Short mmCIF file of C-alpha atoms in Angstrom, two decimals:
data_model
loop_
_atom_site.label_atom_id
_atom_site.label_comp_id
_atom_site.label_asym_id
_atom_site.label_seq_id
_atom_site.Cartn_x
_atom_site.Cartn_y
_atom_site.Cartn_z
CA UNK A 784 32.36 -16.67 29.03
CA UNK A 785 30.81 -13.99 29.73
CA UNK A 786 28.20 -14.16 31.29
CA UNK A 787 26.29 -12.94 34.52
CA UNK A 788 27.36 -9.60 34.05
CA UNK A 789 25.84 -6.49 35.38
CA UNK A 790 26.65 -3.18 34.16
CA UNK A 791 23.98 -0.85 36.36
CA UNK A 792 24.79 2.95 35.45
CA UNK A 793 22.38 5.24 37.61
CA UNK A 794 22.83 8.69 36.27
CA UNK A 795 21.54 11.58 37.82
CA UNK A 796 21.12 13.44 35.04
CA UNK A 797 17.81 12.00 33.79
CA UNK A 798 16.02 14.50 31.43
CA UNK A 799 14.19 11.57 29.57
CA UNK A 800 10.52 13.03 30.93
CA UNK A 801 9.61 13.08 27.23
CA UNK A 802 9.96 9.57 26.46
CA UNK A 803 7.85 8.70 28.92
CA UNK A 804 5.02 10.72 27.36
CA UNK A 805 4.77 7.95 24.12
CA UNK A 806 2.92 5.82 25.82
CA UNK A 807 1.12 5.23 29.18
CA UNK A 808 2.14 2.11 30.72
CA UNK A 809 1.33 0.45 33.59
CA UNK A 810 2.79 1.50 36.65
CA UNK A 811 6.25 -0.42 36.58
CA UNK A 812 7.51 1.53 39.29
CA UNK A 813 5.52 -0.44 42.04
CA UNK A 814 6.34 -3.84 40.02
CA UNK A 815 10.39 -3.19 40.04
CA UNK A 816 9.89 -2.03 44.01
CA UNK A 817 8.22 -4.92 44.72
CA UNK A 818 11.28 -6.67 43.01
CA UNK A 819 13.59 -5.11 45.14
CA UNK A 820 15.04 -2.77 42.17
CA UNK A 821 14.44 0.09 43.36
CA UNK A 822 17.51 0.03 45.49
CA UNK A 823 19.85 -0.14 42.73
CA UNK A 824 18.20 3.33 41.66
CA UNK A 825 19.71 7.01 43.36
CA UNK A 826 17.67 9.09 40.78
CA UNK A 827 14.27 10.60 41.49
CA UNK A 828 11.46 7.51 42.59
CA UNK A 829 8.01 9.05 41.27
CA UNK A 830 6.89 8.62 37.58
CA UNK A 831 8.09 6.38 34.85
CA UNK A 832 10.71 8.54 33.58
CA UNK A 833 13.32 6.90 35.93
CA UNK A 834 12.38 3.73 34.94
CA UNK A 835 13.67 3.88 31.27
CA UNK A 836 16.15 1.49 31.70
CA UNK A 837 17.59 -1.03 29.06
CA UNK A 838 17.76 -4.58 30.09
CA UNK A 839 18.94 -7.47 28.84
CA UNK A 840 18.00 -10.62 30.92
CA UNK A 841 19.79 -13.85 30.11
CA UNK A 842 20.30 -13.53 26.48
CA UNK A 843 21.70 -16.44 24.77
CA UNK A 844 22.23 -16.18 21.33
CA UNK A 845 22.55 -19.45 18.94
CA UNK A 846 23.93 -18.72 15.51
CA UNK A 847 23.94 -22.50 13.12
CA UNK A 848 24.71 -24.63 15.48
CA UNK A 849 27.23 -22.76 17.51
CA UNK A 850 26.20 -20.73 20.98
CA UNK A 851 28.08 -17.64 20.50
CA UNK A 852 27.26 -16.39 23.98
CA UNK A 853 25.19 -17.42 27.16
CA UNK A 854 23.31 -16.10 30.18
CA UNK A 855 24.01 -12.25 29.60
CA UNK A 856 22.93 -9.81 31.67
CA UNK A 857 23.41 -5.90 31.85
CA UNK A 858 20.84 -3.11 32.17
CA UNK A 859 21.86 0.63 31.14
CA UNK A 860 20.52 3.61 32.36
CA UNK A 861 19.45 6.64 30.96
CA UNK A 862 22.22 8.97 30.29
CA UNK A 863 24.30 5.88 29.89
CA UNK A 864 26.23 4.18 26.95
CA UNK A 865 27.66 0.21 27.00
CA UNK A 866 30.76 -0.33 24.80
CA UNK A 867 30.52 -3.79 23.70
CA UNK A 868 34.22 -4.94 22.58
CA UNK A 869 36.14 -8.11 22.11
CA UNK A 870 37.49 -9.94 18.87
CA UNK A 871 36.42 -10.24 15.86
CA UNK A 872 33.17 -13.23 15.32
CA UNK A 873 32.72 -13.01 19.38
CA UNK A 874 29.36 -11.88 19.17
CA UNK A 875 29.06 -8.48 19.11
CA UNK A 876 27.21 -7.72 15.93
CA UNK A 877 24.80 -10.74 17.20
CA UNK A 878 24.56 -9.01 20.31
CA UNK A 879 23.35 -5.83 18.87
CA UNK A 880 20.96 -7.48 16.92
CA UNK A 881 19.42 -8.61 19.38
CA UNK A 882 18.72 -6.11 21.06
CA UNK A 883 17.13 -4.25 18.40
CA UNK A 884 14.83 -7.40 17.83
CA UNK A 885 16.05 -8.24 14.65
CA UNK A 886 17.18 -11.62 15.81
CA UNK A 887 15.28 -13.34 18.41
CA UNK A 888 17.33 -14.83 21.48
CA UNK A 889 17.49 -18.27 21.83
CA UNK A 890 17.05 -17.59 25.69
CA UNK A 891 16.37 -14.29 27.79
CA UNK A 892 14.61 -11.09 26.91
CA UNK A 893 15.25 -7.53 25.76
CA UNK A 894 13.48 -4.87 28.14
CA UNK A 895 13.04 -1.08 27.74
CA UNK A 896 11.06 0.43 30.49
CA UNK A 897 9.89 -3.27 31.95
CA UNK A 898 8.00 -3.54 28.47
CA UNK A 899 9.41 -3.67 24.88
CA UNK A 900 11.71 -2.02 23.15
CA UNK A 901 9.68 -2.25 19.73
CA UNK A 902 9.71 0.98 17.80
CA UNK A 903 11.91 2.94 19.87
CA UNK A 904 15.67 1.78 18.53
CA UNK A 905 18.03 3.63 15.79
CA UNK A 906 19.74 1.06 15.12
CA UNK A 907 23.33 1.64 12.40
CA UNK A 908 24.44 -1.76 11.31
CA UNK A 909 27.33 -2.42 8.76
CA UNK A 910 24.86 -1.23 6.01
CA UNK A 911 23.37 2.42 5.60
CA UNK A 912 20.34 2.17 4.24
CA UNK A 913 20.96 5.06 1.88
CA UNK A 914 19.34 4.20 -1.57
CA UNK A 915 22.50 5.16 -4.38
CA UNK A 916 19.41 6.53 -6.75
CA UNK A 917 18.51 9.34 -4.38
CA UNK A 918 19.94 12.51 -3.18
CA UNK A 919 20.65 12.49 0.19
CA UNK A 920 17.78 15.12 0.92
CA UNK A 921 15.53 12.36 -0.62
CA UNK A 922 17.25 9.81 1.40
CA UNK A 923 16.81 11.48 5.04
CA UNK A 924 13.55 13.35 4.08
CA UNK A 925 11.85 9.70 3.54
CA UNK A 926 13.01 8.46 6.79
CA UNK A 927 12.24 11.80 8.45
CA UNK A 928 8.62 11.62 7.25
CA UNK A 929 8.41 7.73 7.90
CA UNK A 930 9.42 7.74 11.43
CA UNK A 931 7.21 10.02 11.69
CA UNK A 932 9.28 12.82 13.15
CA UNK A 933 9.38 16.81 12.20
CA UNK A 934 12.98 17.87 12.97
CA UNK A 935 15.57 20.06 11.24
CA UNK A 936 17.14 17.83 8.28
CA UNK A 937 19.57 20.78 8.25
CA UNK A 938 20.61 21.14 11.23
CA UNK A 939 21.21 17.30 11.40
CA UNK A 940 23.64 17.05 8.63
CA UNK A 941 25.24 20.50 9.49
CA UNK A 942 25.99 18.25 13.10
CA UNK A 943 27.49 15.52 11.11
CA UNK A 944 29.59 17.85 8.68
CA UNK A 945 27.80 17.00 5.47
CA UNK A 946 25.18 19.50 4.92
CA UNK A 947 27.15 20.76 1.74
CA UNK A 948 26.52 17.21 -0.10
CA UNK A 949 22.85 17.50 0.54
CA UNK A 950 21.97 17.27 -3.03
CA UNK A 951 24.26 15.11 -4.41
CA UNK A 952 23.10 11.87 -5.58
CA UNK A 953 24.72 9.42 -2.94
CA UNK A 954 26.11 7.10 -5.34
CA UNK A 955 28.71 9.98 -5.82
CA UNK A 956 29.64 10.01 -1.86
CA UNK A 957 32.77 8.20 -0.22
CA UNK A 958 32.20 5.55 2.40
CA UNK A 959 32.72 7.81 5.25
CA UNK A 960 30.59 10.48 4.03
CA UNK A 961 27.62 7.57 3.54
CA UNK A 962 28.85 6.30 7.18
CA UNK A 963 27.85 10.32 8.31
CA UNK A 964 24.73 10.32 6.17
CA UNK A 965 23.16 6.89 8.18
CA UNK A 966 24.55 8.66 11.51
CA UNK A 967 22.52 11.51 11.03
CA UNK A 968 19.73 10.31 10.60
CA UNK A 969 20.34 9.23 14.49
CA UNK A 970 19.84 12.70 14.84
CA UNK A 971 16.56 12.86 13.00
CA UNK A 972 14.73 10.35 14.35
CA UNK A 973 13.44 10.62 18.07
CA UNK A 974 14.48 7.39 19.55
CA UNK A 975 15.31 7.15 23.16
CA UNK A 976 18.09 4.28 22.17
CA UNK A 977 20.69 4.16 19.89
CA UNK A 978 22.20 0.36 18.87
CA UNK A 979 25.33 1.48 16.80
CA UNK A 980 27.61 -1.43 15.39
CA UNK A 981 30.81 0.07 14.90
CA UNK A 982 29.72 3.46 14.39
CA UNK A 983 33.04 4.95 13.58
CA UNK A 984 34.31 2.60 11.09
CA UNK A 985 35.38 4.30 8.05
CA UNK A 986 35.18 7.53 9.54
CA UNK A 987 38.14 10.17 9.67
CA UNK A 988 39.53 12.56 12.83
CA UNK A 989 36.96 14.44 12.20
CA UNK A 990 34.11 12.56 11.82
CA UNK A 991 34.50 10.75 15.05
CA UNK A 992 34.67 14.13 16.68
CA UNK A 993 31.64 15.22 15.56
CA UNK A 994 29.79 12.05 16.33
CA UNK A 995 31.08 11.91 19.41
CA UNK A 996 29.54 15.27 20.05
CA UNK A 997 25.99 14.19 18.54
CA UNK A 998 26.58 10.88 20.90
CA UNK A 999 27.44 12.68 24.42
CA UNK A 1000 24.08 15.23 23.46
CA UNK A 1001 22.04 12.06 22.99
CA UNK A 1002 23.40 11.16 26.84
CA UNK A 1003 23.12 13.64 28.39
CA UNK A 1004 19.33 14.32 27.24
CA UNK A 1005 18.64 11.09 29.03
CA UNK A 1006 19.01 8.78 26.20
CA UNK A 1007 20.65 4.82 26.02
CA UNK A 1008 23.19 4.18 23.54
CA UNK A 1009 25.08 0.62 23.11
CA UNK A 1010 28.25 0.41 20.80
CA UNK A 1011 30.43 -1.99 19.51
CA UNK A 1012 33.96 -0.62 18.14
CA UNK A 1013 37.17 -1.64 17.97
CA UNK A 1014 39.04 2.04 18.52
CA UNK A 1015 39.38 3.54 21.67
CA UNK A 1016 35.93 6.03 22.46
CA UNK A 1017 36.60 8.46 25.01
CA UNK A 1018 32.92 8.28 26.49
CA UNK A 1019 32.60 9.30 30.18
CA UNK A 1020 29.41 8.26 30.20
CA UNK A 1021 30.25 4.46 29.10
CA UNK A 1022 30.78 1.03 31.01
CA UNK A 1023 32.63 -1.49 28.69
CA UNK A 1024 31.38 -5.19 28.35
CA UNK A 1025 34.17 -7.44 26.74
CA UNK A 1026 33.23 -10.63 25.26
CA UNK A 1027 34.98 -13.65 25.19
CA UNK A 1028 35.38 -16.86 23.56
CA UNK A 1029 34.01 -20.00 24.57
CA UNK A 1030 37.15 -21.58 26.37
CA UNK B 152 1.01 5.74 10.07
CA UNK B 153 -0.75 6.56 7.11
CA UNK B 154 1.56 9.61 6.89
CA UNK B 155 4.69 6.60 7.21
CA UNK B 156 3.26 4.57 4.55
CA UNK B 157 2.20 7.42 1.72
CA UNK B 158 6.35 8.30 2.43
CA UNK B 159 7.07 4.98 1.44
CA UNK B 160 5.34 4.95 -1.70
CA UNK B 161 6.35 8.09 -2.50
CA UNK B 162 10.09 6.73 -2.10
CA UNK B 163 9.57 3.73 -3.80
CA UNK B 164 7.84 5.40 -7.13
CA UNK B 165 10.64 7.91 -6.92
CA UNK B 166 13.70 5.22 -6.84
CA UNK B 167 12.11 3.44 -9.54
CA UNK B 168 11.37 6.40 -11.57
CA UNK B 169 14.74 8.09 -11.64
CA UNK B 170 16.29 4.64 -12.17
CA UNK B 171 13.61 4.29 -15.03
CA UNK B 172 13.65 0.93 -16.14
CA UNK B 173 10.85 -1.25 -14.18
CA UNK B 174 7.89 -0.09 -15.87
CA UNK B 175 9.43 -0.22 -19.27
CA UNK B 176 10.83 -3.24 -18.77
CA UNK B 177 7.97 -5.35 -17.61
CA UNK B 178 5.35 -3.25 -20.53
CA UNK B 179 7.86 -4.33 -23.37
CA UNK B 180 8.26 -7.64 -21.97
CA UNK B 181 4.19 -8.54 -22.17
CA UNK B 182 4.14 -6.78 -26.01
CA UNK B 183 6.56 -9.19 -27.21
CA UNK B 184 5.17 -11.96 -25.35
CA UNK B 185 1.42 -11.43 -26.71
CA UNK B 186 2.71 -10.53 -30.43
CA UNK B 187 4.77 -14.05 -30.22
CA UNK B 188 1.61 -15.65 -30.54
CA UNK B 189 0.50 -14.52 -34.03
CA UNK B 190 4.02 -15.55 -35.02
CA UNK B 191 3.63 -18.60 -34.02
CA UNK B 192 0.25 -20.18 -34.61
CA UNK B 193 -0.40 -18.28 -37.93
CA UNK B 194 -2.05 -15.04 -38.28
CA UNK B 195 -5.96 -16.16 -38.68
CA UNK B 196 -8.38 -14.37 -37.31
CA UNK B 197 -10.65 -16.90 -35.91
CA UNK B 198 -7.69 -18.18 -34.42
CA UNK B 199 -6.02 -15.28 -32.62
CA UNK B 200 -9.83 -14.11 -31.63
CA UNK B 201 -10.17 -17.69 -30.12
CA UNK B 202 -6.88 -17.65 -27.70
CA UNK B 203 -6.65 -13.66 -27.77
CA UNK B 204 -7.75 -13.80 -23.92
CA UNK B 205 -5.94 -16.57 -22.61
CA UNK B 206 -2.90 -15.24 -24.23
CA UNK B 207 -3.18 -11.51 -22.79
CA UNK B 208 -3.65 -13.28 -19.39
CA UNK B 209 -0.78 -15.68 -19.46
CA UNK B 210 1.41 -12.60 -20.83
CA UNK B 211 0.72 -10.56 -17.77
CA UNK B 212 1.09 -12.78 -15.16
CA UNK B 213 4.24 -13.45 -16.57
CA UNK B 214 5.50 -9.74 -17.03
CA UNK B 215 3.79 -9.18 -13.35
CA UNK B 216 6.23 -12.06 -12.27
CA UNK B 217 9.64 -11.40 -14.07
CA UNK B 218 9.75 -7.78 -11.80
CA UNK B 219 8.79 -9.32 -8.70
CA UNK B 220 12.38 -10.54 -7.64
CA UNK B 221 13.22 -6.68 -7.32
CA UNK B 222 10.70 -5.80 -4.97
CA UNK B 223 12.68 -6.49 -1.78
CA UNK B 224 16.41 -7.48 -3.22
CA UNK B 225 17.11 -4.22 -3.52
CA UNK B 226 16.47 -2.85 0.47
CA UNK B 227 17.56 -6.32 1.70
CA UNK B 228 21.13 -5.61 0.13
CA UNK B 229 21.50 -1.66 1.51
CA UNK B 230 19.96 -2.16 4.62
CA UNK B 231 16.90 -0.42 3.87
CA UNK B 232 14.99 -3.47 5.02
CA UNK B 233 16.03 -3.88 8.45
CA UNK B 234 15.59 -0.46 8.60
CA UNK B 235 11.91 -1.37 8.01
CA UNK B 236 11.66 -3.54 10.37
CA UNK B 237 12.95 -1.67 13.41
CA UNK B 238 10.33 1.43 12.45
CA UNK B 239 7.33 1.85 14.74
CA UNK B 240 5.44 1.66 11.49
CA UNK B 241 4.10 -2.06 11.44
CA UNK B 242 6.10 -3.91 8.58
CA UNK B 243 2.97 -5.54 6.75
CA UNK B 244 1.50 -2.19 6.59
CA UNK B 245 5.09 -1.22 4.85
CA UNK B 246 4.59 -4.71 2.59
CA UNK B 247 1.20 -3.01 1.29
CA UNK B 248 2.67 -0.14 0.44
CA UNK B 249 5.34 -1.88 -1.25
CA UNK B 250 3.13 -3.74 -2.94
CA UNK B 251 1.03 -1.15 -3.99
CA UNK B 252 4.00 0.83 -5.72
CA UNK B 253 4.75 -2.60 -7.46
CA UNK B 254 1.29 -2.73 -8.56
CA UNK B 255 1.28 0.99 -10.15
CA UNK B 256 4.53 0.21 -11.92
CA UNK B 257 3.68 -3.04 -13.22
CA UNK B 258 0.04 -4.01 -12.98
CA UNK B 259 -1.48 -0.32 -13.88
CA UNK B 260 0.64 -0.40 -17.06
CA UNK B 261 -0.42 -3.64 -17.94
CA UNK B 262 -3.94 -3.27 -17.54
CA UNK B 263 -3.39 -0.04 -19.72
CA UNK B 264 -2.26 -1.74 -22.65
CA UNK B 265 -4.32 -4.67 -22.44
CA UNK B 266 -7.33 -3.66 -24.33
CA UNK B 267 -4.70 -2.82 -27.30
CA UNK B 268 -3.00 -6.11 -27.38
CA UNK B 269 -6.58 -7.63 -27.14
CA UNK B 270 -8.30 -5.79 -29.78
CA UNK B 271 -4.71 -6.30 -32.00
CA UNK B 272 -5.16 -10.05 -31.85
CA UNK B 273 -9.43 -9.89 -33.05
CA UNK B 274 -10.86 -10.07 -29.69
CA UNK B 275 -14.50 -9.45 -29.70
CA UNK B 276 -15.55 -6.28 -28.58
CA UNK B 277 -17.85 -7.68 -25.41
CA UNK B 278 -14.61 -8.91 -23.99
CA UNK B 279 -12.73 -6.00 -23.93
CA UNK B 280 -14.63 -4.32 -20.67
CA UNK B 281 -14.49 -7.34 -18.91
CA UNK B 282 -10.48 -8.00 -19.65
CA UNK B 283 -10.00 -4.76 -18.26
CA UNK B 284 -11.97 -5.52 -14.99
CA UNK B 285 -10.34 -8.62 -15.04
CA UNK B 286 -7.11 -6.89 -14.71
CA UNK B 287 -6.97 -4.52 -12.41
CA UNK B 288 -8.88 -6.54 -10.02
CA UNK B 289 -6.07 -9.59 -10.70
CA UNK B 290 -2.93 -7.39 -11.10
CA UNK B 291 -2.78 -6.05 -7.64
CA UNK B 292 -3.32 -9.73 -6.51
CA UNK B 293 -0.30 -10.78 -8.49
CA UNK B 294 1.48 -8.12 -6.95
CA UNK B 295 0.23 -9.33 -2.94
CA UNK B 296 0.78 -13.03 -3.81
CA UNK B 297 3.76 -12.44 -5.93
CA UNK B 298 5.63 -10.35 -2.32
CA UNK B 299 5.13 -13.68 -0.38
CA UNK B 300 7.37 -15.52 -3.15
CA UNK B 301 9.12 -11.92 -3.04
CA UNK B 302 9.75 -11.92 1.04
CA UNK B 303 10.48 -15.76 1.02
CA UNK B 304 13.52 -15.86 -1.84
CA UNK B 305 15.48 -12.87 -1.08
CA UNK B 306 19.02 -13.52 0.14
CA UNK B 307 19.09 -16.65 -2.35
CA UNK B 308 21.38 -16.68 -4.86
CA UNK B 309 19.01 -17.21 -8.37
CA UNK B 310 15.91 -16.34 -6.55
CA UNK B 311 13.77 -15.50 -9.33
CA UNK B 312 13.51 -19.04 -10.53
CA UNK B 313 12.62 -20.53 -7.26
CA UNK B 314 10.00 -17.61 -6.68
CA UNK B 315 8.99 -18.26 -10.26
CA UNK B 316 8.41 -22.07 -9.27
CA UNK B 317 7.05 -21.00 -5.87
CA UNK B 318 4.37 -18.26 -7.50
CA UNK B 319 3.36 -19.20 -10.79
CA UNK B 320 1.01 -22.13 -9.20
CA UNK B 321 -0.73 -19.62 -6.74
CA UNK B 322 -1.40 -17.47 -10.19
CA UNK B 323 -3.16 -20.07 -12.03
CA UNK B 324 -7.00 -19.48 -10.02
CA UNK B 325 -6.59 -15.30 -11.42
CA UNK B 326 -5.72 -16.88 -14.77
CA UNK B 327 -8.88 -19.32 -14.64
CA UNK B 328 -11.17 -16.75 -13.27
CA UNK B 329 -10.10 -13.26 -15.15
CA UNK B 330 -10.15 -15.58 -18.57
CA UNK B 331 -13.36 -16.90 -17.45
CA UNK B 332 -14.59 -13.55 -17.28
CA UNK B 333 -14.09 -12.51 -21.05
CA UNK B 334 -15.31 -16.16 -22.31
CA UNK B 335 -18.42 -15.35 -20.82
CA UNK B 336 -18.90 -11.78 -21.49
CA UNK B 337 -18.43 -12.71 -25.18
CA UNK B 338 -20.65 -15.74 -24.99
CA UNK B 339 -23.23 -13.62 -24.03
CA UNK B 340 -22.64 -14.88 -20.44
CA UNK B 341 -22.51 -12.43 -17.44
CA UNK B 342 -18.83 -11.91 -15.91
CA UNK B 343 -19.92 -10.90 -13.14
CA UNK B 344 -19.64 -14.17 -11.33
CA UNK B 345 -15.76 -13.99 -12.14
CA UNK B 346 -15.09 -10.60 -11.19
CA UNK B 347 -16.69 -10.93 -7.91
CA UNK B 348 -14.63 -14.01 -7.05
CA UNK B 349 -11.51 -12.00 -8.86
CA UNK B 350 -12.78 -9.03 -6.30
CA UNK B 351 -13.11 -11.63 -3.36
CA UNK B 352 -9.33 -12.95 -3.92
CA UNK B 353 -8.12 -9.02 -3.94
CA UNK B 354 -9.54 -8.56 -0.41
CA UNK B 355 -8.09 -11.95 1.11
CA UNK B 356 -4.66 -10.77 -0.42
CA UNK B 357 -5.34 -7.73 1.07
CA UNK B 358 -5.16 -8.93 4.48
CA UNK B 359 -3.25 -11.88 4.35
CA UNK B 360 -0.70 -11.30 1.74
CA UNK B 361 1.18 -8.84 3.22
CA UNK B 362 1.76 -10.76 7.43
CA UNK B 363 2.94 -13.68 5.56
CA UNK B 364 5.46 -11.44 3.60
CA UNK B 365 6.52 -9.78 6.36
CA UNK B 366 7.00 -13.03 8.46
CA UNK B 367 8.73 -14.23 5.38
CA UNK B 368 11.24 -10.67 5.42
CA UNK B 369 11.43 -10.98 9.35
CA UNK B 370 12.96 -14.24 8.66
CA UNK B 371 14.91 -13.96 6.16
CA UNK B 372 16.70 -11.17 7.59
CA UNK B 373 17.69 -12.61 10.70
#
């Protein structure tokens, strides 16, 4: 099992000062100090900016009547990225889930920042969430305008390599090219972490390059990303969690 | 938020226009319902005048209700709905707003056409205001009530009859009331009495329809 593990990047590359202008908080900077956490931490010590960690603290996760995993721990720092791996039906999709709050843990809590992590996730599951009736302007402009965000639809799909199908009806496009259409709207919406659950399935030479490029961007402008893939991810930035089975 | 939400409806008017078949659908549906009746128990007019209101009634709750199993299938299956639920936007805000393109789609239309079906089958004339009321203070609630049944059933294979089953019951006090309220107008009654209580039920489904749908989607897509 595994569980008990700690994965504590500390980049010093933190450029996340605008995340910490969504919302005042109180000051968790004396509350991990007092905690002794401070230690683990190289980066600068004044504001909350170098606090925007993601935690997970003991997360069990029950699925039926079967634990899938127990008493998991990591934290990842800004700038950093967690590859989840390991078989298939170990967890990892569960795990994921979690952590964007779609399923609740059985045990242990999801942290960004020392509060929650509601409302600040992109989360790509297996599904794209592009509707087949729209074009995909349609498609990203909705999410665009219900996020809430005003960025270049453009310039996102140009990143992903599919600003030429930007008015076709999406019913018409292949699997990979929908795969590149939920990935950018990564790009469009503003949120300091990315959950991505095997991001580069169905997607070509290509299109891994370029979302590895939109990925290390994300990084290095001091956001969080956790993956789950199967294919080998060149990602300097990245520790690797494997999960086991239950012996 | 409001900026979120007025996106959303948008969207959802614009899927369901270019796929063009939920309005239609559900408008044809309650014209052959009500013109069943006629067929059935003989075209007299004392008759038809005597059930014309608890006919146009029945046939819209059950054209509100045959569209209902739609309203979240469709973003559970592509992902759309989790989507939802992850935005900073509050999810029963997004149920209202999914409601409320439900409610132009089906209830809207319905409450259009009403007065025709109602003055086809020899209503009286006092009931015709009153039916209209009736309706688009009761449609929307069909719509809010009918997204709990909605939120509770997706993911099961044959929904529609269970949310049938599970809706039709919590229906029956708009049928009593909005019925109640064209008896009495053409009695010579006021319907006022039945609109307010019609108007009362719109503003608890207001706030209370749509965190029980979304606790109902929350679960249901875990």
């Amino acid at each position: 099992m595994s569980g008990g593990l700690a994965v504590v990047g500390a980049s010093r590359r933190v450029r996340a000062a605008h995340y910490a202008t969504e919302r005042p908080r109180r000051p968790v900077a004396a509350l991990l100090a007092r905690r002794g956490e401070l230690a683990q931490y190289d980066g600068p010590r004044f504001g909350e900016a170098v606090f925007v960690t993601l935690q997970a603290i003991d997360l069990t996760c029950i699925r039926g009547e079967r634990m899938i995993f127990s008493g998991l721990t990591f934290s990842v720092a800004p700038g950093r990225a967690l590859l989840v791996r390991g078989p298939n039906g170990v967890g990892k999709t569960s795990l994921l889930r979690l952590l964007a709050g779609l399923n609740a843990p059985a045990v242990g809590q999801v942290r960004w920042a020392g509060g929650s992590l509601a409302g600040r996730v992109s989360y790509v599951g297996h599904l794209d969430a592009i509707k087949a009736a729209l074009t995909l302007r349609e498609n990203l402009a909705f999410w665009l305008a219900y996020r809430g965000h005003n960025r270049s639809l453009a310039a996102a799909l140009d990143a992903l390599g599919i600003a030429h199908l930007i008015d076709m009806p999406t019913r018409y496009l292949s699997a990979g090219q929908r795969r590149r259409a939920a990935l950018a709207k990564l790009l469009l919406v503003d949120a300091p972490v990315w959950l991505l659950d095997e991001p580069v399935s169905s997607l070509d030479g290509r299109g891994i390059e370029v979302f590895m490029v939109a990925l290390r961007r994300h990084l290095a402008e001091g956001g969080v990303a956790v993956l789950s893939t199967h294919q080998e991810l060149a990602i300097d930035e990245a520790e690797t969690l494997t999960l086991g089975r239950n012996p | 938020m409001m900026r979120s939400l007025w996106a959303l409806l948008h969207h959802d008017l614009r899927i369901s226009l270019r796929q063009g078949n939920a309005s239609t659908s559900v408008v044809v549906f309650f014209v052959l319902a009500v013109t069943l009746f006629p067929l059935g128990v003989g075209p007299e007019p004392q008759v038809l005048a005597r059930i014309a209101s608890g006919v146009v009634w029945a046939a819209a709750l059950l054209a509100a209700m045959i569209s209902l199993d739609r309203l979240f299938q469709a973003d559970f299956e592509d992902g759309v709905l989790e989507q939802l639920c992850l935005a900073p936007t509050p999810l029963p805000a997004a149920v209202l707003a999914k409601a409320l393109a439900h409610w132009l789609l089906t209830g809207l239309p319905l409450t259009l056409i009403a007065p025709v079906l109602a003055m086809a089958l020899q209503m009286e004339g006092a009931g015709v205001v009153p039916l209209i009321l009736g309706l688009a203070l009761g449609t929307p609630v069909l719509s809010l009530v009918g997204a709990i049944g909605a939120g509770l059933t997706i993911g099961i294979r044959r929904g529609s009859v269970l949310l049938s089953l599970l809706v039709l019951p919590l229906f029956l006090p708009i049928l009593i009331f909005g019925v109640g309220a064209v008896e009495a107008a053409i009695n010579g009654l006021s319907a006022r009495p039945h609109l307010l209580i019609l108007g009362a039920m719109l503003l608890a489904a207001i706030v209370l329809a749509p965190l029980a749908t979304a606790a109902a989607l929350r679960a249901n897509t875990e």
